[in-house]
XYZ file of C-alpha atoms in Angstrom:
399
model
C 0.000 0.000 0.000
C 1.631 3.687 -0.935
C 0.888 5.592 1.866
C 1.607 8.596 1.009
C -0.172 8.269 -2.309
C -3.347 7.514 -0.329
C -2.940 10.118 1.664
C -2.182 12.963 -0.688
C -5.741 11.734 -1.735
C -7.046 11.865 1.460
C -6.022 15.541 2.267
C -8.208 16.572 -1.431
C -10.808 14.534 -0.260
C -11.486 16.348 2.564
C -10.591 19.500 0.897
C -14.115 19.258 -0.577
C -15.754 19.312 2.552
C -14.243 22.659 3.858
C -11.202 24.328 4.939
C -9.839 21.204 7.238
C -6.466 20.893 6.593
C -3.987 17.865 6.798
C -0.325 17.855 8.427
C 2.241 15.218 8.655
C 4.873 15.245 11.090
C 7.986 12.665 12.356
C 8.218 10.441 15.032
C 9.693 13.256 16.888
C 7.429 15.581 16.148
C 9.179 17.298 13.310
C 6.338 18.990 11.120
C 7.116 17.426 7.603
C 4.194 18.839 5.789
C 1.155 20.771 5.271
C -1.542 21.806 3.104
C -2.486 24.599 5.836
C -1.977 28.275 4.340
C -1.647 29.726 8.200
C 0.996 26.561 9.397
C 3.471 28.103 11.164
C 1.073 29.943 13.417
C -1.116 26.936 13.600
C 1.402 24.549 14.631
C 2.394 26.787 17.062
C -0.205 26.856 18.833
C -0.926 22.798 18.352
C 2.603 22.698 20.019
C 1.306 25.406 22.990
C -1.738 24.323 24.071
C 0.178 20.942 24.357
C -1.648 18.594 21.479
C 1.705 17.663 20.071
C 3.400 16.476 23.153
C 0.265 14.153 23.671
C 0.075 13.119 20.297
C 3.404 11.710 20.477
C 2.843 9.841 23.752
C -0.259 8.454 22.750
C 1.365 7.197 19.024
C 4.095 5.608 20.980
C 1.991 3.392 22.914
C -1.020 3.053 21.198
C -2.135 2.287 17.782
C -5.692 3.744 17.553
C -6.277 7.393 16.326
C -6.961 10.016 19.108
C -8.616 13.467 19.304
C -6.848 16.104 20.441
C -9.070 18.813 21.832
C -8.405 22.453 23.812
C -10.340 24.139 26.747
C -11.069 26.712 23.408
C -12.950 23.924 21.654
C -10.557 23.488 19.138
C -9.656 20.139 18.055
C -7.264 18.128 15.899
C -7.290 14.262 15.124
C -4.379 11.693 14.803
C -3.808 8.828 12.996
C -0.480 6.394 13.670
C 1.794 5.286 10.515
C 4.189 2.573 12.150
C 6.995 0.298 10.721
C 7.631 -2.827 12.547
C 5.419 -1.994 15.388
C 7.348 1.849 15.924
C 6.145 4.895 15.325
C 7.421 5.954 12.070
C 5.054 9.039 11.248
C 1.737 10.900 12.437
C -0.779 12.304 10.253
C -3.190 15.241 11.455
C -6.439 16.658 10.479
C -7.568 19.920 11.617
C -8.085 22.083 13.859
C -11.864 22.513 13.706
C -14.283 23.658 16.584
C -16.594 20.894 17.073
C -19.250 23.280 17.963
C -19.786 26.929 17.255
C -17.567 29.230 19.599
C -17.975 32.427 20.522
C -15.499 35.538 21.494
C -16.312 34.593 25.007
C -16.011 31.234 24.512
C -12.826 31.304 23.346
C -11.820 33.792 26.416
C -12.571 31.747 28.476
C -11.129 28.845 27.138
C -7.907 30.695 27.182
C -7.986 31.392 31.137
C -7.172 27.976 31.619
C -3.708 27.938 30.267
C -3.210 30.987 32.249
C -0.155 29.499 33.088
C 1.323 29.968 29.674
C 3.448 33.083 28.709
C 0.812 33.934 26.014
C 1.747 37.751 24.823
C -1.522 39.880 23.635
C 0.210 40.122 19.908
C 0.131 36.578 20.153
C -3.408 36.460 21.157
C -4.432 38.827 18.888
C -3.288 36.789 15.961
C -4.310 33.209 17.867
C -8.549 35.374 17.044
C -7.668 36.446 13.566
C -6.519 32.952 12.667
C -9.309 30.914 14.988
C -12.246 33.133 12.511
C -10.778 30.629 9.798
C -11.311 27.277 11.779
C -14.613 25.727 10.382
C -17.141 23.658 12.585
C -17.438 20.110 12.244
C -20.074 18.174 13.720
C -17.519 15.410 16.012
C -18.833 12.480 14.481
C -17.735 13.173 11.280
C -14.615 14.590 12.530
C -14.122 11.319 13.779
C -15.308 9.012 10.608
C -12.259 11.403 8.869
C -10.046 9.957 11.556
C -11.194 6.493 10.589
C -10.812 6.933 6.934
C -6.950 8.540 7.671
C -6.390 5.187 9.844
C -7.968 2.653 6.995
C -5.235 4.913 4.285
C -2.277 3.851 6.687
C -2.681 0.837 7.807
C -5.884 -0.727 6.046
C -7.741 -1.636 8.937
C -11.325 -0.608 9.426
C -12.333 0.600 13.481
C -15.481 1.758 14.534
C -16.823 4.905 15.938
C -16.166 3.924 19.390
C -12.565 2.904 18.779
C -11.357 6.760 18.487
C -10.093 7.601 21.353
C -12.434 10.469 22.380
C -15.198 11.039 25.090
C -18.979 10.904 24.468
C -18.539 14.586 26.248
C -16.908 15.695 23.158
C -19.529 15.003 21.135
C -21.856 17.572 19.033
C -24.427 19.102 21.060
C -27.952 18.265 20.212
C -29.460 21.337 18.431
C -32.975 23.150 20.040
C -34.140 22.254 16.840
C -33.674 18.557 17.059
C -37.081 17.113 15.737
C -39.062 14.739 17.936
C -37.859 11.520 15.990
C -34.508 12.327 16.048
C -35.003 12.573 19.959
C -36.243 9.527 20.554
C -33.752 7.746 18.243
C -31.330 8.767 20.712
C -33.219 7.560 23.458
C -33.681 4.031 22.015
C -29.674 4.274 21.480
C -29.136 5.478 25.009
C -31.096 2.568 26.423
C -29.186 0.040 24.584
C -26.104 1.420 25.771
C -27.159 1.024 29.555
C -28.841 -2.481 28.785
C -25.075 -3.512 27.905
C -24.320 -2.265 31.784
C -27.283 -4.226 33.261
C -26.358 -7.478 31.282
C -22.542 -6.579 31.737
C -22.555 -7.299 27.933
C -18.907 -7.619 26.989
C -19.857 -7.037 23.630
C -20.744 -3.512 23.696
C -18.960 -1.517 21.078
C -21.611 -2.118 18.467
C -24.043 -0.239 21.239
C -21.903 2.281 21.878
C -21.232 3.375 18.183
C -24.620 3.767 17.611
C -25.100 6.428 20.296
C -22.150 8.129 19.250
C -23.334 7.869 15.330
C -26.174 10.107 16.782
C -25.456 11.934 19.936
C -23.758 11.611 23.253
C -23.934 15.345 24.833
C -25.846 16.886 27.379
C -27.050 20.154 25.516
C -25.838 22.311 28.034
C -25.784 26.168 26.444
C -22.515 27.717 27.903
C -19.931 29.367 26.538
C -16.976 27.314 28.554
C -16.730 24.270 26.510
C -14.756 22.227 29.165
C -17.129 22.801 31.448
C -19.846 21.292 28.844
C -18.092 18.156 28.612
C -17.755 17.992 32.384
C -21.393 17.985 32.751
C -21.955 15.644 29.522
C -19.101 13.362 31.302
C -21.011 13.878 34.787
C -24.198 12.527 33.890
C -23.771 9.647 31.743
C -21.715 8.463 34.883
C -24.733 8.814 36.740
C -26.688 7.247 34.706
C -24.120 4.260 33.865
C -23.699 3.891 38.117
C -27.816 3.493 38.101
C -27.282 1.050 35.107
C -25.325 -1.403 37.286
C -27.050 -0.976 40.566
C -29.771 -2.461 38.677
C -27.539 -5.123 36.985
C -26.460 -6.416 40.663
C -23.394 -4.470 41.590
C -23.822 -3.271 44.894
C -24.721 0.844 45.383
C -21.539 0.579 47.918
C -19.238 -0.357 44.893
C -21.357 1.422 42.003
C -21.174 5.250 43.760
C -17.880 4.817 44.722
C -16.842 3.922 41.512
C -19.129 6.751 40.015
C -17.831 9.333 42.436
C -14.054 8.384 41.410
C -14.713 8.937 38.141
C -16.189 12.256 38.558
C -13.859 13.478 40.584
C -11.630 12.727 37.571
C -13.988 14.368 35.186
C -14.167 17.565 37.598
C -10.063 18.021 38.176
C -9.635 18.015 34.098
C -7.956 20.624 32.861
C -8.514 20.423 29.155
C -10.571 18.585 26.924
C -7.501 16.184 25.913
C -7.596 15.020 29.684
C -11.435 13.859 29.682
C -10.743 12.194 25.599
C -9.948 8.747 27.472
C -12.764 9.090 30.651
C -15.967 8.294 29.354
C -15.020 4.964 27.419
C -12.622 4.194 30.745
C -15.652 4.351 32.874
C -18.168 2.552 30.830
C -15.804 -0.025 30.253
C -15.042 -0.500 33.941
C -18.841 -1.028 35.112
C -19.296 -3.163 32.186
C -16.469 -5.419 33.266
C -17.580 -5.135 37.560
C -21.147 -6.361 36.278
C -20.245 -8.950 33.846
C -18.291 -10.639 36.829
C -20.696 -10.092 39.102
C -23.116 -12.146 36.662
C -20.892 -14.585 36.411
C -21.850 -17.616 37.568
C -19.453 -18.554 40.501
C -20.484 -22.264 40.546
C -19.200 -22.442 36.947
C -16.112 -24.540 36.034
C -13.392 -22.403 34.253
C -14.539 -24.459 30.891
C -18.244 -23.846 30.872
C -17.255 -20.526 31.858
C -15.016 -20.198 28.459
C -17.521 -21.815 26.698
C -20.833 -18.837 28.110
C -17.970 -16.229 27.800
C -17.392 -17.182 23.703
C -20.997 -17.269 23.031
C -21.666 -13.744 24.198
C -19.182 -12.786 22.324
C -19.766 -14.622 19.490
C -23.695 -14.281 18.626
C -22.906 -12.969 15.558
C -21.724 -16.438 14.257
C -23.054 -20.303 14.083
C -21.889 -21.482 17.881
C -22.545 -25.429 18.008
C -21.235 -27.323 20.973
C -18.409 -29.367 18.764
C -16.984 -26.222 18.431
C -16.938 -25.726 22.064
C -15.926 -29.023 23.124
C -12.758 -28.292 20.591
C -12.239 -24.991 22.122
C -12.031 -26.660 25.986
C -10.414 -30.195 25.192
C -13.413 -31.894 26.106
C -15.435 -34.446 23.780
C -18.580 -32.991 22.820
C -20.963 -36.031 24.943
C -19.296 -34.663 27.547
C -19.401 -30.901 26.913
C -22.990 -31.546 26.285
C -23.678 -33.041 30.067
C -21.283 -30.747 31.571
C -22.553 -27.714 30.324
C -26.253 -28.632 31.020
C -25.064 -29.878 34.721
C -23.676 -26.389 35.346
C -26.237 -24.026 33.515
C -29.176 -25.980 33.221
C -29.922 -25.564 29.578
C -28.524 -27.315 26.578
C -25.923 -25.049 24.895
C -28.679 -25.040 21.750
C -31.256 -23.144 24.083
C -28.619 -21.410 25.701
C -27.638 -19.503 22.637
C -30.778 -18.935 21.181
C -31.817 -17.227 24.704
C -28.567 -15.548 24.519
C -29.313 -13.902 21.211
C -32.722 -12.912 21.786
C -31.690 -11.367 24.625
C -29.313 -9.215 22.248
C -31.861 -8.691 19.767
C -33.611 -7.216 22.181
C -31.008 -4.590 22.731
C -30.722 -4.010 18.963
C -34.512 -3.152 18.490
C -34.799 -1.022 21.764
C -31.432 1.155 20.743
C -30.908 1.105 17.177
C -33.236 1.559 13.762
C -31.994 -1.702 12.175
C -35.018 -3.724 10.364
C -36.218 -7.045 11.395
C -34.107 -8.853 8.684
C -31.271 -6.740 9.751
C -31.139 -7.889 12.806
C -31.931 -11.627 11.898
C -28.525 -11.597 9.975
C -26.671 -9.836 12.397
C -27.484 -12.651 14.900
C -26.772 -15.693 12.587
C -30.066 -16.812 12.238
C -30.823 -18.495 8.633
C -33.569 -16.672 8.034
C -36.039 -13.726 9.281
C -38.961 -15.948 9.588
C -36.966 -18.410 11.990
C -35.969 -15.050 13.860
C -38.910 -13.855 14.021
C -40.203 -17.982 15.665
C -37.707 -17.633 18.182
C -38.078 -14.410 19.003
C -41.617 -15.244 19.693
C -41.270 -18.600 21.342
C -39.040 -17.076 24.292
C -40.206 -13.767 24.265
C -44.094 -14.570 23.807
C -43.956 -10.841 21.164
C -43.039 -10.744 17.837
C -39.806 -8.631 17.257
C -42.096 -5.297 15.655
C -44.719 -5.902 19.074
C -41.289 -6.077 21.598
C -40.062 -3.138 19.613
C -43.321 -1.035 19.660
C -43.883 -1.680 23.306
């Protein structure tokens, strides 16, 4: 693959879609390149407000692409070009606000790197050049980030594998219509069904609310203050989540109130990119072994902990009885001994339970779904569906 070719492609692709720019710098953080007309001042102030220095720590330990946002609102996005597992170059889009800013706004953004030796000339020029920055809704700042990671490396992530906070997300407009509200609702459920269940599997849910919305539309002009308060409540309502999943409210609001503490001593946006995902992921994980089943033997336990992560595809129990080293007569017995249903009913229980996720939190058709879960065909879905659940999938959804 000719990277660079693919990415001198990129940078006109996105050219089409407005003023964001592309940049290219070295594993040291040498700028190499860049289609930006202001760069030197721009990279300056990438370098000041300390987006660089992160970048580079980030690239050298991780491989996913990162957002890299200020308490102004402005934000850039990384993606990693590596050579024998070391960084070798970094490629940035940006900056855009991810919401519209005002003069205040960016005022008092500025007060908190107070710290800095920031002259007024430099200031002054820091306004003329921000009055250039375009706005771009977060979510497709972010599928530019995934396209800029599929031209290095050719490996396609989803939404919720950019490393960036639901609190960073667009704001829902006033003018939002009712649908569109309650699409995010149904989205937002699913997401805290995955807590209750302590779904392991959760990144599908958790790309569809980000597709659509994850911010509390909170009108203030201090954007890091926004994204505390977007950060702040979908803790709360995560630590509710796995109360009623089974973790105990000792555990679940101390765990809450950790995390926004953390949220609350942030001092930029780049500190709260990594929170949000950090959190959900953590009461997912207290839940799921709190579900567990402590009476299970480590092999039926491998063998329930492959299905729910595996109800995409066709799980029979010779595949199991591979997987654990056991014949599958005995797999059979053992795993009925210890669960008390066959491993047939126990995945198709297991996947209606995560269709029922996917037509509470997401618009995906019948048949959609039916494929999604490896059944053969929608009808048979639909049978299933109906012999556990006693609804058809359109009367569980409409419900």
């Amino acid at each position: 693959m000719d990277v660079l070719q693919n990415m001198m492609l990129f940078s006109e692709l996105v050219q089409c879609g407005g003023n964001v720019y592309t940049w290219c710098y070295d594993a040291k953080g040498k700028l190499l390149r860049s289609n930006c007309p202001d760069e030197a001042f721009l990279a300056s102030a990438f370098e000041l407000f300390g987006c660089k220095q992160r970048m580079l720590e980030h690239g050298n330990r991780d491989d996913v692409p990162v957002t890299l946002g200020t308490a102004l609102g402005l934000l850039w996005g990384a993606a990693f070009e590596k050579e024998e597992g070391k960084l070798k170059r970094v490629w940035v889009i940006g900056p855009v606000f991810y919401q519209d800013v005002t003069l205040r706004g960016i005022e008092d953004g500025l007060k908190y790197y107070s710290k800095l030796e920031i002259s007024v000339a430099w200031t002054i020029q820091l306004y003329k050049a921000l009055e250039k920055v375009p706005t771009l809704q977060n979510t497709i700042m972010n599928r530019y980030l995934l396209m800029m990671h599929y031209c290095l490396t050719g490996q396609r992530l989803e939404l919720s594998s950019v490393n960036s906070s639901a609190a960073q997300e667009e704001r829902l407009k006033s003018s939002a219509i009712p649908h569109d509200r309650h699409k995010i609702w149904m989205a937002e459920q699913g997401m805290l069904q995955m807590v209750r269940t302590g779904d392991m599997n959760y990144k599908q849910a958790l790309s569809n609310s980000m597709s659509m919305s994850a911010g509390v539309p909170v009108q203030s002009s201090d954007v890091l203050r926004q994204s505390k308060t977007s950060i702040i409540v979908f803790t709360s309502l995560v630590c509710r989540a796995a109360i009623e999943g089974g973790l105990s409210p000792e555990e679940a609001y101390s765990l809450g109130d950790s995390y926004i503490q953390a949220a609350e001593s942030a001092k930029s946006l780049d500190e709260l990119n990594p929170l949000a995902m950090m959190m959900y992921d953590d009461f997912i994980r207290r839940v799921h072994k709190h579900r567990t089943n402590p009476n299970l033997s480590r092999q039926i336990q491998k063998c329930v902990d492959y299905i729910e992560m595996n109800l995409d595809k066709k799980i029979v129990a010779e595949d199991l009885a591979a997987m654990v080293g056991y014949t599958e007569y005995y797999l059979t017995h053992k795993f009925k001994e210890e669960t008390g249903l066959s491993v047939t009913n126990y995945v198709k229980f297991a996947k209606v339970e995560r269709a029922k996720v996917l037509l509470k939190s997401t618009p995906l058709s019948v048949r959609e779904i039916s494929e999604q879960l490896g059944f053969a065909t929608r009808n048979y879905f639909s049978a299933v569906f109906q012999q556990v659940t006693g609804k058809t999938p359109m009367e569980f959804r409409e419900t």
